[in-house]
């Protein structure tokens, strides 16, 4: 926790962890305000967990979340109402900047003098031009910027700016550098760690340990690429600029948006408060995947639920993979007969490409799992262990008790993309599905989960998309024709038991696109060779080939071939 004391009564900091609450309580904090929406970053602790820790120390809490650049009058009013005279107040967000902006705006709303507020801004070195604009419209903007903030400095500019240093962002930076070393590239991502998310299913199944799926971000940034550890808070594609969380702007010639998707935990009532306890888990978070295996190992009898939200989601097979690996464990331990297993799927089929369904159905039968289609999880009461669903065939909500529940959260585009000119009406990045170039802005490209392309949102898809974007972008910078295309390839290794996988590989329209001949690896059947690929080969391919710009089995195809 990096604390900045603004006044004797008010302080700000970056993201807290539960252990920080004891320190804040000791320093006399009475009131805690969180200005960060839950789920902004994978490793972020949810507000509910922090509030519980704060309240155990007698600290009152308020959640007033907003995304950077979206401080409005209502948030300012709410924030101001929390600033009780005589109380010690601490506010936090990702860096502390948003909390400080809300504080100065609330003070200005209550009539504080501009000079006093500028003194405070100088003390903590935060630009307050935007939050103060509505209250002091006659003051020139540069007067509101402390002289030593980076916002006053010359604007950084790069040939290529990549937003998001996940699977797509890092791989694209490496791949472009391999094609043209001279291009200047900036990778923008606030996260300190990078995750191999496909490993989380294996963590939940007790096959991998969680730390093997994590590396520090700094260790993965390709040499010669500038890492800006900030979140992008806005896109201005007409000015070829992105705005950062700290108020800076970065200029680009070409932009790649690879910001992934947002896991919308708060879309299910009661879920955030109970995740990680009361038998409620999810392999969709690094810190929770080990809890899945703990629950599975401890359950000897009772009722286990596995849920799947409406599409699109990343790795559409992951919700049922969690079920198969759990059932396999219970079968091998001889307790499956005493466990009532239910798979509750908002959709209407077991898997979107029918060729793989017979193999999957045979495992559903083997494990005697009850499959409920058109059942969408809407609420969880963790303490009473009850899950509620909206079912297509019932006007009334359907409730089910559970001993454990594995939840796959609903998913949507990140707010910063959805609220920008780059989004389609669903909020996703609006690109051509073959060239991956933006439909309106020629110098903007997409990669990975953030796009509106109708492929399976998987790391395997990203592996095939990266060479297409890297080649097309470099060609366009050289004034050459953009002539390579992405065929919609995605892959989902369905872990039907510990030791066997149904390896679904398909492209646009559900066309099967196997990487190996059937005699070597038949993807429509459960095979040991696919398990070895997933467990032993693919993690190494990810860390040592894909993220380093080696394009194993991922060569791009001519555009005209994929368009037909
Ligand atoms: P990500 O890798 O998620 O990266 C997005 C990055 O953007 C993050 O680093 C984030 O910090 C950053 N970011 C977000 N907002 C901002 C912002 N405002 N400014 C700057 N940076 C930002 N795929 C497979 O191929 N096979 C599998 O078996 C498989 N299993 C999976 C199992 C689970 C449980 C999960 C969760 C995923 C699985 N996947 C699998 C899917 C795969 O991990 C994703 O599809 C892939 O990581 C997408 O890559 P991406 O670059 O689009 O996004």
Coordinates of C-alpha atoms and ligand atoms in Angstrom, one line a residue:
X1 CA 0.0 0.0 0.0
X2 CA 1.5 3.4 -1.1
X3 CA -0.2 6.0 1.1
X4 CA -0.3 9.7 0.3
X5 CA -1.5 12.0 3.1
X6 CA -3.5 14.8 1.5
X7 CA -4.6 16.5 4.8
X8 CA -4.5 15.4 8.4
X9 CA -8.0 14.0 7.9
X10 CA -7.8 12.5 4.4
X11 CA -5.4 10.1 2.7
X12 CA -5.3 8.1 -0.6
X13 CA -3.6 5.0 -1.8
X14 CA -3.4 2.4 -4.5
X15 CA -5.3 -0.9 -4.3
X16 CA -5.5 -2.4 -0.8
X17 CA -5.2 -6.0 0.4
X18 CA -7.1 -7.2 3.5
X19 CA -3.9 -7.1 5.6
X20 CA -3.7 -3.3 5.0
X21 CA -6.8 -2.7 7.0
X22 CA -5.1 -3.3 10.4
X23 CA -2.5 -0.7 9.5
X24 CA -5.2 1.8 8.5
X25 CA -7.1 1.1 11.7
X26 CA -4.0 1.7 13.8
X27 CA -3.4 5.0 12.1
X28 CA -7.0 6.0 13.2
X29 CA -8.9 5.7 10.0
X30 CA -12.7 5.7 10.6
X31 CA -14.1 5.7 7.1
X32 CA -12.9 3.8 4.0
X33 CA -14.0 4.7 0.4
X34 CA -13.3 2.5 -2.6
X35 CA -13.5 4.2 -6.0
X36 CA -12.4 1.2 -8.1
X37 CA -15.0 -1.0 -9.8
X38 CA -14.6 -4.7 -9.0
X39 CA -12.9 -6.8 -11.7
X40 CA -10.7 -4.2 -13.3
X41 CA -7.7 -6.5 -13.0
X42 CA -7.4 -10.3 -12.5
X43 CA -5.5 -10.0 -9.2
X44 CA -7.7 -7.3 -7.7
X45 CA -9.3 -8.1 -4.4
X46 CA -13.1 -7.5 -4.5
X47 CA -14.5 -4.7 -2.5
X48 CA -16.8 -7.0 -0.5
X49 CA -13.7 -8.9 0.9
X50 CA -12.0 -5.6 1.9
X51 CA -15.2 -4.2 3.4
X52 CA -15.5 -7.3 5.6
X53 CA -11.8 -6.8 6.8
X54 CA -12.4 -3.1 7.4
X55 CA -15.6 -3.6 9.3
X56 CA -13.8 -6.2 11.6
X57 CA -11.6 -3.3 12.6
X58 CA -14.5 -0.9 13.1
X59 CA -14.0 1.0 9.9
X60 CA -17.1 2.1 8.0
X61 CA -17.0 1.5 4.2
X62 CA -18.4 3.0 1.1
X63 CA -18.1 1.7 -2.5
X64 CA -18.3 4.6 -5.0
X65 CA -16.8 3.0 -8.1
X66 CA -16.1 4.8 -11.4
X67 CA -13.8 4.2 -14.3
X68 CA -11.0 6.7 -15.1
X69 CA -12.3 9.9 -16.8
X70 CA -15.9 9.2 -15.8
X71 CA -16.1 11.2 -12.6
X72 CA -19.6 12.9 -12.7
X73 CA -21.7 15.1 -10.5
X74 CA -23.5 12.2 -8.8
X75 CA -20.3 10.5 -7.8
X76 CA -18.9 13.8 -6.6
X77 CA -22.0 14.4 -4.5
X78 CA -21.9 10.8 -3.0
X79 CA -18.2 11.1 -2.3
X80 CA -18.7 14.5 -0.6
X81 CA -21.4 13.0 1.7
X82 CA -18.9 10.5 3.0
X83 CA -16.4 13.3 4.1
X84 CA -17.7 13.6 7.7
X85 CA -16.1 16.4 9.8
X86 CA -13.8 15.1 12.5
X87 CA -13.4 11.7 11.0
X88 CA -10.2 10.2 9.5
X89 CA -11.0 9.1 5.9
X90 CA -9.0 7.0 3.5
X91 CA -9.9 6.5 -0.1
X92 CA -8.3 4.2 -2.7
X93 CA -8.6 3.1 -6.3
X94 CA -5.9 1.5 -8.6
X95 CA -3.3 4.3 -8.1
X96 CA -5.1 6.8 -5.8
X97 CA -5.6 9.3 -8.6
X98 CA -9.4 8.7 -9.0
X99 CA -9.9 9.0 -5.3
X100 CA -8.0 12.3 -5.2
X101 CA -10.0 13.6 -8.2
X102 CA -13.3 12.8 -6.4
X103 CA -12.0 14.5 -3.3
X104 CA -11.0 17.8 -4.9
X105 CA -14.2 17.8 -7.0
X106 CA -16.2 17.3 -3.8
X107 CA -14.3 20.1 -2.0
X108 CA -14.8 22.4 -5.0
X109 CA -18.5 21.6 -5.0
X110 CA -18.7 22.7 -1.4
X111 CA -17.0 26.0 -2.2
X112 CA -13.3 25.4 -1.5
X113 CA -10.9 27.9 -3.1
X114 CA -9.0 26.9 -6.2
X115 CA -5.6 27.9 -4.8
X116 CA -6.1 25.6 -1.8
X117 CA -7.0 22.7 -4.0
X118 CA -4.0 23.3 -6.3
X119 CA -1.7 23.3 -3.3
X120 CA -3.1 19.9 -2.4
X121 CA -2.7 18.7 -6.0
X122 CA 0.9 19.9 -5.9
X123 CA 1.6 18.0 -2.7
X124 CA 0.5 14.7 -4.1
X125 CA 1.6 15.4 -7.7
X126 CA -1.7 14.7 -9.4
X127 CA -3.3 16.5 -12.3
X128 CA -6.7 18.0 -11.3
X129 CA -7.6 19.8 -14.5
X130 CA -10.5 17.4 -15.4
X131 CA -12.1 17.1 -12.0
X132 CA -12.0 20.9 -11.4
X133 CA -13.1 22.0 -14.9
X134 CA -16.9 22.0 -14.0
X135 CA -16.3 24.2 -10.9
X136 CA -13.7 26.7 -12.3
X137 CA -14.6 26.9 -16.0
X138 CA -12.9 30.3 -16.4
X139 CA -9.5 29.0 -15.2
X140 CA -7.1 28.0 -18.0
X141 CA -6.5 24.3 -17.9
X142 CA -2.7 24.5 -17.6
X143 CA -3.0 26.6 -14.4
X144 CA -4.6 23.5 -12.7
X145 CA -1.7 21.2 -13.5
X146 CA 1.1 20.9 -11.0
X147 CA 4.4 21.9 -12.7
X148 CA 6.0 18.6 -11.9
X149 CA 3.3 16.2 -13.2
X150 CA 4.1 14.2 -16.2
X151 CA 0.9 15.5 -17.9
X152 CA 2.7 18.7 -18.5
X153 CA 5.6 16.9 -20.3
X154 CA 5.8 16.4 -24.1
X155 CA 3.4 13.7 -25.3
X156 CA 5.0 10.2 -25.9
X157 CA 4.6 9.0 -29.5
X158 CA 5.2 5.5 -31.0
X159 CA 4.9 3.8 -34.3
X160 CA 2.7 1.2 -32.6
X161 CA 0.8 1.3 -29.3
X162 CA -0.6 -2.0 -28.0
X163 CA -3.2 -1.8 -25.3
X164 CA -3.1 -4.9 -23.1
X165 CA 0.0 -7.1 -22.4
X166 CA -1.9 -10.4 -22.1
X167 CA -1.6 -13.3 -24.5
X168 CA -2.2 -11.1 -27.6
X169 CA -0.3 -8.0 -26.6
X170 CA 3.0 -9.6 -25.7
X171 CA 2.9 -12.0 -28.6
X172 CA 2.1 -9.2 -31.0
X173 CA 5.0 -7.0 -29.7
X174 CA 7.4 -9.9 -30.2
X175 CA 6.1 -10.8 -33.6
X176 CA 6.2 -7.3 -34.9
X177 CA 9.8 -6.8 -33.6
X178 CA 10.8 -10.0 -35.4
X179 CA 9.4 -8.5 -38.6
X180 CA 10.8 -5.0 -38.2
X181 CA 13.2 -4.2 -35.4
X182 CA 13.2 -0.5 -36.1
X183 CA 9.6 0.2 -35.2
X184 CA 9.0 1.9 -31.9
X185 CA 6.4 0.0 -29.8
X186 CA 4.7 0.7 -26.5
X187 CA 2.8 -1.9 -24.5
X188 CA 0.3 -0.4 -22.1
X189 CA -0.9 -2.5 -19.2
X190 CA -1.3 -1.8 -15.5
X191 CA -0.9 -5.4 -14.4
X192 CA 2.3 -6.5 -12.6
X193 CA 1.7 -10.2 -13.4
X194 CA 0.9 -12.1 -16.6
X195 CA -1.1 -15.4 -16.5
X196 CA -1.3 -18.5 -18.6
X197 CA -5.1 -18.7 -18.0
X198 CA -5.5 -22.1 -19.9
X199 CA -3.6 -23.6 -16.9
X200 CA -6.3 -22.6 -14.4
X201 CA -8.6 -25.5 -15.4
X202 CA -5.6 -27.8 -14.5
X203 CA -5.1 -25.9 -11.2
X204 CA -8.8 -26.5 -10.4
X205 CA -8.3 -30.2 -11.3
X206 CA -5.3 -30.5 -9.0
X207 CA -2.9 -31.1 -11.9
X208 CA -0.9 -27.8 -12.0
X209 CA -0.1 -25.6 -9.0
X210 CA -1.2 -22.0 -9.4
X211 CA 2.2 -20.3 -9.4
X212 CA 3.3 -22.2 -12.5
X213 CA 0.7 -20.2 -14.4
X214 CA 2.1 -16.8 -13.4
X215 CA 5.1 -14.8 -14.5
X216 CA 6.0 -11.2 -13.6
X217 CA 5.0 -8.9 -16.5
X218 CA 8.4 -7.2 -16.5
X219 CA 10.1 -10.5 -17.4
X220 CA 8.0 -10.9 -20.5
X221 CA 8.2 -7.5 -22.1
X222 CA 10.2 -8.1 -25.3
X223 CA 13.5 -6.2 -25.5
X224 CA 13.3 -2.8 -27.3
X225 CA 9.6 -2.5 -26.4
X226 CA 8.5 0.2 -23.9
X227 CA 6.1 -0.9 -21.2
X228 CA 3.9 1.8 -19.8
X229 CA 2.4 0.5 -16.6
X230 CA -0.8 2.4 -16.7
X231 CA -4.4 1.6 -17.6
X232 CA -5.8 3.1 -20.8
X233 CA -8.8 5.3 -19.7
X234 CA -10.0 6.4 -23.1
X235 CA -9.5 6.2 -26.9
X236 CA -9.4 9.1 -29.3
X237 CA -9.0 7.4 -32.6
X238 CA -9.5 10.6 -34.6
X239 CA -6.5 12.2 -32.9
X240 CA -4.6 8.9 -32.9
X241 CA -4.3 9.0 -29.1
X242 CA -5.1 7.0 -26.0
X243 CA -5.6 8.6 -22.6
X244 CA -4.0 7.0 -19.6
X245 CA -5.3 6.6 -16.0
X246 CA -2.7 9.2 -14.8
X247 CA -4.0 11.8 -17.2
X248 CA -1.2 11.4 -19.8
X249 CA -1.9 10.8 -23.5
X250 CA 0.1 8.6 -25.8
X251 CA 0.1 9.2 -29.5
X252 CA 0.4 6.4 -32.1
X253 CA 0.6 5.7 -35.8
X254 CA -1.0 2.3 -35.4
X255 CA -2.9 1.0 -32.5
X256 CA -3.6 -2.7 -31.5
X257 CA -6.3 -3.2 -29.0
X258 CA -5.7 -6.4 -27.0
X259 CA -7.4 -5.6 -23.7
X260 CA -9.2 -8.9 -23.3
X261 CA -12.7 -9.1 -21.8
X262 CA -14.3 -8.1 -18.5
X263 CA -15.4 -10.9 -16.1
X264 CA -18.7 -9.4 -14.8
X265 CA -18.8 -11.0 -11.3
X266 CA -21.2 -8.3 -10.1
X267 CA -23.7 -9.5 -12.8
X268 CA -24.8 -12.3 -10.4
X269 CA -26.5 -11.0 -7.2
X270 CA -24.5 -12.0 -4.1
X271 CA -21.7 -13.7 -5.9
X272 CA -18.9 -11.3 -5.1
X273 CA -19.6 -11.4 -1.3
X274 CA -19.3 -15.2 -1.2
X275 CA -16.6 -16.1 -3.8
X276 CA -13.8 -18.2 -2.2
X277 CA -16.0 -19.3 0.8
X278 CA -19.2 -21.1 1.5
X279 CA -18.4 -23.7 -1.2
X280 CA -18.5 -21.1 -4.0
X281 CA -15.6 -21.1 -6.5
X282 CA -14.4 -20.4 -10.0
X283 CA -11.5 -21.4 -12.2
X284 CA -11.8 -18.0 -13.9
X285 CA -9.7 -16.4 -11.2
X286 CA -6.0 -17.2 -10.4
X287 CA -6.6 -17.0 -6.6
X288 CA -9.8 -19.2 -6.7
X289 CA -8.7 -22.1 -8.9
X290 CA -6.9 -23.8 -6.0
X291 CA -10.1 -23.4 -3.9
X292 CA -11.9 -25.5 -6.6
X293 CA -9.6 -28.4 -6.0
X294 CA -9.8 -28.0 -2.2
X295 CA -13.6 -28.2 -2.4
X296 CA -13.5 -31.2 -4.8
X297 CA -11.0 -33.0 -2.6
X298 CA -13.1 -32.5 0.6
X299 CA -16.5 -33.3 -0.9
X300 CA -17.5 -36.9 -0.1
X301 CA -21.3 -36.6 -0.6
X302 CA -23.9 -33.9 -1.4
X303 CA -24.8 -31.7 -4.3
X304 CA -22.3 -30.1 -6.7
X305 CA -23.4 -27.4 -9.3
X306 CA -21.4 -26.2 -12.3
X307 CA -22.8 -23.2 -14.2
X308 CA -22.3 -21.7 -17.7
X309 CA -23.4 -18.1 -18.6
X310 CA -24.7 -16.9 -22.0
X311 CA -22.1 -16.7 -24.8
X312 CA -19.7 -15.2 -25.6
X313 CA -17.3 -16.3 -22.9
X314 CA -13.6 -17.0 -23.0
X315 CA -12.9 -20.7 -23.4
X316 CA -16.5 -21.9 -23.9
X317 CA -15.5 -25.4 -22.7
X318 CA -14.0 -24.3 -19.3
X319 CA -17.3 -24.5 -17.3
X320 CA -17.8 -28.2 -18.3
X321 CA -14.1 -29.0 -18.0
X322 CA -14.3 -28.1 -14.3
X323 CA -17.2 -30.6 -14.0
X324 CA -15.5 -33.5 -15.8
X325 CA -12.3 -33.2 -13.8
X326 CA -14.2 -33.0 -10.5
X327 CA -16.3 -36.0 -11.4
X328 CA -13.3 -38.0 -12.5
X329 CA -11.7 -37.3 -9.1
X330 CA -14.8 -38.3 -7.3
X331 CA -15.2 -41.5 -9.4
X332 CA -11.6 -42.5 -8.7
X333 CA -12.1 -41.9 -5.0
X334 CA -15.3 -44.0 -5.0
X335 CA -17.6 -41.2 -3.9
X336 CA -19.2 -40.1 -7.1
X337 CA -22.2 -42.3 -6.4
X338 CA -23.0 -40.2 -3.4
X339 CA -22.6 -36.8 -5.2
X340 CA -25.5 -35.3 -7.1
X341 CA -23.9 -33.4 -10.0
X342 CA -25.7 -30.8 -12.1
X343 CA -24.5 -28.7 -15.1
X344 CA -26.7 -25.6 -15.5
X345 CA -26.1 -24.1 -18.9
X346 CA -27.7 -20.8 -20.1
X347 CA -27.3 -22.1 -23.6
X348 CA -29.1 -24.9 -25.4
X349 CA -26.4 -27.3 -26.4
X350 CA -23.5 -29.1 -24.6
X351 CA -20.9 -27.7 -27.2
X352 CA -21.4 -25.3 -30.1
X353 CA -19.8 -27.6 -32.7
X354 CA -21.8 -30.8 -32.9
X355 CA -19.0 -33.1 -34.0
X356 CA -17.6 -33.0 -30.5
X357 CA -20.9 -33.6 -28.6
X358 CA -21.1 -37.4 -28.8
X359 CA -17.7 -37.8 -27.0
X360 CA -18.7 -35.2 -24.4
X361 CA -22.1 -36.8 -23.9
X362 CA -20.5 -40.1 -23.2
X363 CA -18.7 -38.5 -20.3
X364 CA -21.9 -36.8 -19.0
X365 CA -23.4 -40.3 -19.0
X366 CA -20.4 -41.9 -17.4
X367 CA -20.5 -39.4 -14.5
X368 CA -24.3 -39.5 -14.3
X369 CA -24.4 -35.7 -14.4
X370 CA -27.8 -33.9 -14.8
X371 CA -27.6 -31.4 -17.6
X372 CA -30.1 -28.4 -17.5
X373 CA -30.2 -26.2 -20.7
X374 CA -31.5 -22.7 -20.7
X375 CA -30.8 -22.2 -17.0
X376 CA -29.0 -18.9 -16.3
X377 CA -27.6 -18.3 -12.9
X378 CA -28.9 -15.0 -11.5
X379 CA -28.2 -15.0 -7.7
X380 CA -26.2 -16.8 -5.0
X381 CA -27.0 -16.9 -1.3
X382 CA -23.6 -18.2 -0.1
X383 CA -24.5 -18.5 3.6
X384 CA -27.6 -20.6 2.9
X385 CA -25.9 -22.3 0.0
X386 CA -28.7 -21.6 -2.5
X387 CA -28.3 -20.7 -6.2
X388 CA -31.1 -19.1 -8.2
X389 CA -31.6 -19.5 -11.9
X390 CA -33.8 -18.0 -14.6
X391 CA -35.1 -21.0 -16.6
X392 CA -36.6 -20.7 -20.1
X393 CA -39.4 -23.1 -19.2
X394 CA -40.5 -21.4 -15.9
X395 CA -41.8 -18.0 -15.1
X396 CA -40.7 -18.4 -11.5
X397 CA -37.0 -18.4 -10.5
X398 CA -35.6 -21.9 -10.0
X399 CA -33.6 -22.4 -6.7
X400 CA -31.2 -25.2 -6.0
X401 CA -29.3 -26.0 -2.9
X402 CA -25.6 -26.9 -3.1
X403 CA -22.6 -28.1 -1.2
X404 CA -20.2 -26.7 -3.8
X405 CA -20.8 -24.6 -6.9
X406 CA -18.3 -23.7 -9.7
X407 CA -19.4 -20.5 -11.3
X408 CA -18.3 -19.2 -14.7
X409 CA -19.1 -15.5 -14.6
X410 CA -21.0 -13.6 -17.3
X411 CA -18.6 -11.8 -19.6
X412 CA -18.6 -8.6 -21.7
X413 CA -16.2 -6.1 -23.4
X414 CA -14.1 -3.9 -21.1
X415 CA -15.9 -0.6 -20.2
X416 CA -13.1 1.5 -21.7
X417 CA -13.6 -0.2 -25.1
X418 CA -17.4 -0.4 -24.9
X419 CA -17.7 3.3 -24.2
X420 CA -15.4 4.3 -27.1
X421 CA -15.9 5.0 -30.8
X422 CA -14.1 1.7 -31.5
X423 CA -17.0 -0.4 -30.3
X424 CA -19.9 -2.1 -32.1
X425 CA -23.3 -1.8 -30.6
X426 CA -22.6 -4.8 -28.3
X427 CA -19.5 -3.0 -26.9
X428 CA -16.9 -5.2 -28.6
X429 CA -14.1 -3.9 -30.8
X430 CA -15.5 -3.7 -34.3
X431 CA -13.0 -5.3 -36.7
X432 CA -13.1 -7.2 -40.0
X433 CA -13.2 -10.9 -39.1
X434 CA -10.5 -11.8 -41.6
X435 CA -8.0 -9.0 -41.6
X436 CA -8.6 -8.0 -37.9
X437 CA -8.4 -4.4 -39.0
X438 CA -10.9 -1.9 -37.5
X439 CA -14.0 -1.3 -39.7
X440 CA -13.8 2.5 -39.4
X441 CA -10.2 3.4 -38.4
X442 CA -7.6 1.9 -40.8
X443 CA -4.8 2.3 -38.4
X444 CA -6.5 0.4 -35.6
X445 CA -6.3 -3.4 -35.2
X446 CA -7.7 -6.0 -32.8
X447 CA -6.4 -9.2 -31.1
X448 CA -8.0 -11.7 -28.8
X449 CA -11.0 -11.7 -26.6
X450 CA -11.9 -8.0 -27.0
X451 CA -13.0 -8.4 -30.6
X452 CA -16.4 -8.9 -32.1
X453 CA -15.2 -11.7 -34.5
X454 CA -17.3 -14.9 -34.2
X455 CA -14.5 -17.3 -33.3
X456 CA -14.0 -19.2 -30.0
X457 CA -12.4 -16.7 -27.6
X458 CA -9.2 -18.7 -26.8
X459 CA -5.5 -18.3 -26.4
X460 CA -5.2 -20.8 -29.3
X461 CA -7.2 -18.3 -31.4
X462 CA -4.8 -15.5 -30.4
X463 CA -1.8 -17.6 -31.4
X464 CA -3.2 -17.7 -35.0
X465 CA -4.4 -14.1 -35.0
X466 CA -1.0 -12.6 -34.0
X467 CA 0.9 -13.4 -37.2
X468 CA -2.0 -12.1 -39.3
X469 CA -2.1 -8.7 -37.5
X470 CA 1.7 -8.4 -37.3
X471 CA 2.2 -9.1 -41.0
X472 CA -0.8 -7.0 -42.1
X473 CA 0.2 -4.0 -39.9
X474 CA 3.9 -4.1 -41.0
X475 CA 2.7 -4.4 -44.6
X476 CA 0.4 -1.4 -44.3
X477 CA 3.2 0.7 -42.7
X478 CA 5.5 -0.2 -45.6
X479 CA 2.7 0.8 -48.1
X480 CA 2.3 -2.8 -49.2
X481 CA -1.0 -4.6 -49.7
X482 CA -2.8 -6.2 -46.6
X483 CA -3.2 -9.7 -48.0
X484 CA -3.2 -12.2 -45.1
X485 CA -6.2 -13.4 -43.2
X486 CA -7.5 -15.2 -40.1
X487 CA -9.7 -18.2 -40.7
X488 CA -11.5 -18.1 -37.3
X489 CA -9.3 -20.9 -35.8
X490 CA -9.9 -21.6 -32.1
X491 CA -9.3 -24.6 -30.0
X492 CA -10.8 -26.0 -26.8
X493 CA -9.1 -28.9 -25.1
X494 CA -11.9 -30.5 -23.1
X495 CA -10.4 -32.3 -20.2
X496 CA -13.0 -35.1 -19.9
X497 CA -10.9 -37.0 -17.4
X498 CA -7.4 -36.7 -15.8
X499 CA -5.4 -38.2 -18.6
X500 CA -7.7 -37.7 -21.6
X501 CA -8.9 -34.8 -23.7
X502 CA -11.4 -34.2 -26.5
X503 CA -9.4 -31.6 -28.5
X504 CA -11.9 -29.4 -30.3
X505 CA -10.3 -27.4 -33.1
X506 CA -12.5 -25.4 -35.5
X507 CA -12.9 -22.1 -37.4
X508 CA -15.6 -19.8 -38.6
X509 CA -18.9 -21.5 -39.1
X510 CA -17.9 -24.5 -37.0
X511 CA -15.6 -25.8 -39.8
X512 CA -13.2 -28.5 -38.3
X513 CA -9.6 -27.3 -38.5
X514 CA -7.5 -30.1 -36.9
X515 CA -3.8 -29.5 -36.5
X516 CA -2.9 -33.2 -36.8
X517 CA -4.0 -36.0 -39.0
X518 CA -6.7 -38.2 -37.3
X519 CA -4.4 -41.2 -37.1
X520 CA -2.1 -39.1 -34.9
X521 CA -4.7 -37.3 -32.9
X522 CA -8.5 -37.7 -33.5
X523 CA -10.0 -34.6 -31.9
X524 CA -13.6 -35.9 -31.8
X525 CA -12.5 -38.7 -29.4
X526 CA -11.0 -38.5 -25.9
X527 CA -7.3 -39.2 -26.4
X528 CA -4.2 -39.4 -24.2
X529 CA -2.1 -37.7 -26.8
X530 CA -4.2 -34.5 -26.5
X531 CA -3.8 -34.7 -22.7
X532 CA 0.0 -34.8 -23.1
X533 CA -0.2 -31.9 -25.5
X534 CA -2.2 -29.8 -23.0
X535 CA -0.2 -30.8 -19.9
X536 CA 3.3 -31.0 -21.2
X537 CA 3.7 -29.2 -24.6
X538 CA 1.3 -26.2 -24.8
X539 CA 2.5 -24.4 -21.7
X540 CA 6.1 -24.5 -23.0
X541 CA 4.9 -23.4 -26.4
X542 CA 3.2 -20.5 -24.8
X543 CA 6.0 -19.2 -22.7
X544 CA 8.9 -20.0 -25.0
X545 CA 7.5 -19.7 -28.5
X546 CA 4.3 -17.7 -28.7
X547 CA 5.3 -14.9 -26.4
X548 CA 8.8 -14.8 -28.1
X549 CA 7.5 -14.4 -31.6
X550 CA 8.0 -18.0 -32.8
X551 CA 5.0 -18.9 -34.8
X552 CA 4.8 -22.7 -34.5
X553 CA 1.9 -24.1 -36.6
X554 CA 0.5 -20.6 -36.8
X555 CA 1.6 -19.3 -40.2
X556 CA -1.0 -16.9 -41.6
X557 CA -3.1 -17.8 -44.7
X558 CA -3.7 -15.7 -47.8
X559 CA -6.7 -13.4 -47.3
X560 CA -8.5 -14.7 -50.4
X561 CA -8.3 -18.3 -49.1
X562 CA -10.0 -17.5 -45.8
X563 CA -12.6 -15.2 -47.3
X564 CA -14.0 -18.1 -49.4
Ligands
LIG1 P1 -5.8 -11.5 -21.8 O1 -4.7 -12.5 -22.0 O2 -6.9 -11.7 -20.8 O3 -5.1 -10.1 -21.6 C1 -5.7 -8.8 -21.5 C2 -4.7 -7.8 -20.9 O4 -5.3 -6.5 -21.1 C3 -4.5 -8.0 -19.4 O5 -3.1 -8.1 -19.1 C4 -5.1 -6.8 -18.8 O6 -4.4 -6.4 -17.6 C5 -5.0 -5.8 -19.9 N1 -5.9 -4.7 -19.8 C6 -7.3 -4.7 -19.5 N2 -7.8 -3.5 -19.5 C7 -6.8 -2.6 -19.8 C8 -6.7 -1.2 -19.9 N3 -7.8 -0.4 -19.8 N4 -5.5 -0.7 -20.3 C9 -4.4 -1.4 -20.5 N5 -4.4 -2.8 -20.3 C10 -5.6 -3.4 -20.0 N6 -7.6 -20.7 -24.1 C11 -7.2 -21.7 -24.8 O7 -6.7 -21.6 -25.9 N7 -7.2 -23.0 -24.3 C12 -7.7 -23.3 -23.0 O8 -7.7 -24.4 -22.6 C13 -8.2 -22.1 -22.3 N8 -8.7 -22.4 -21.0 C14 -9.1 -21.3 -20.3 C15 -9.5 -21.5 -19.0 C16 -9.9 -20.5 -18.2 C17 -10.4 -20.7 -16.8 C18 -9.8 -19.1 -18.7 C19 -10.1 -18.0 -17.8 C20 -9.3 -18.9 -20.0 C21 -9.0 -20.0 -20.8 N9 -8.6 -19.8 -22.1 C22 -8.1 -20.8 -22.9 C23 -8.8 -18.4 -22.8 C24 -7.5 -17.6 -22.9 O9 -6.8 -17.5 -21.7 C25 -7.9 -16.2 -23.4 O10 -8.7 -16.4 -24.6 C26 -6.6 -15.4 -23.8 O11 -5.8 -15.2 -22.7 C27 -7.1 -14.1 -24.4 O12 -5.9 -13.3 -24.6 P2 -6.1 -11.7 -24.7 O13 -4.7 -11.1 -25.0 O14 -7.2 -11.3 -25.6 O15 -6.6 -11.3 -23.2

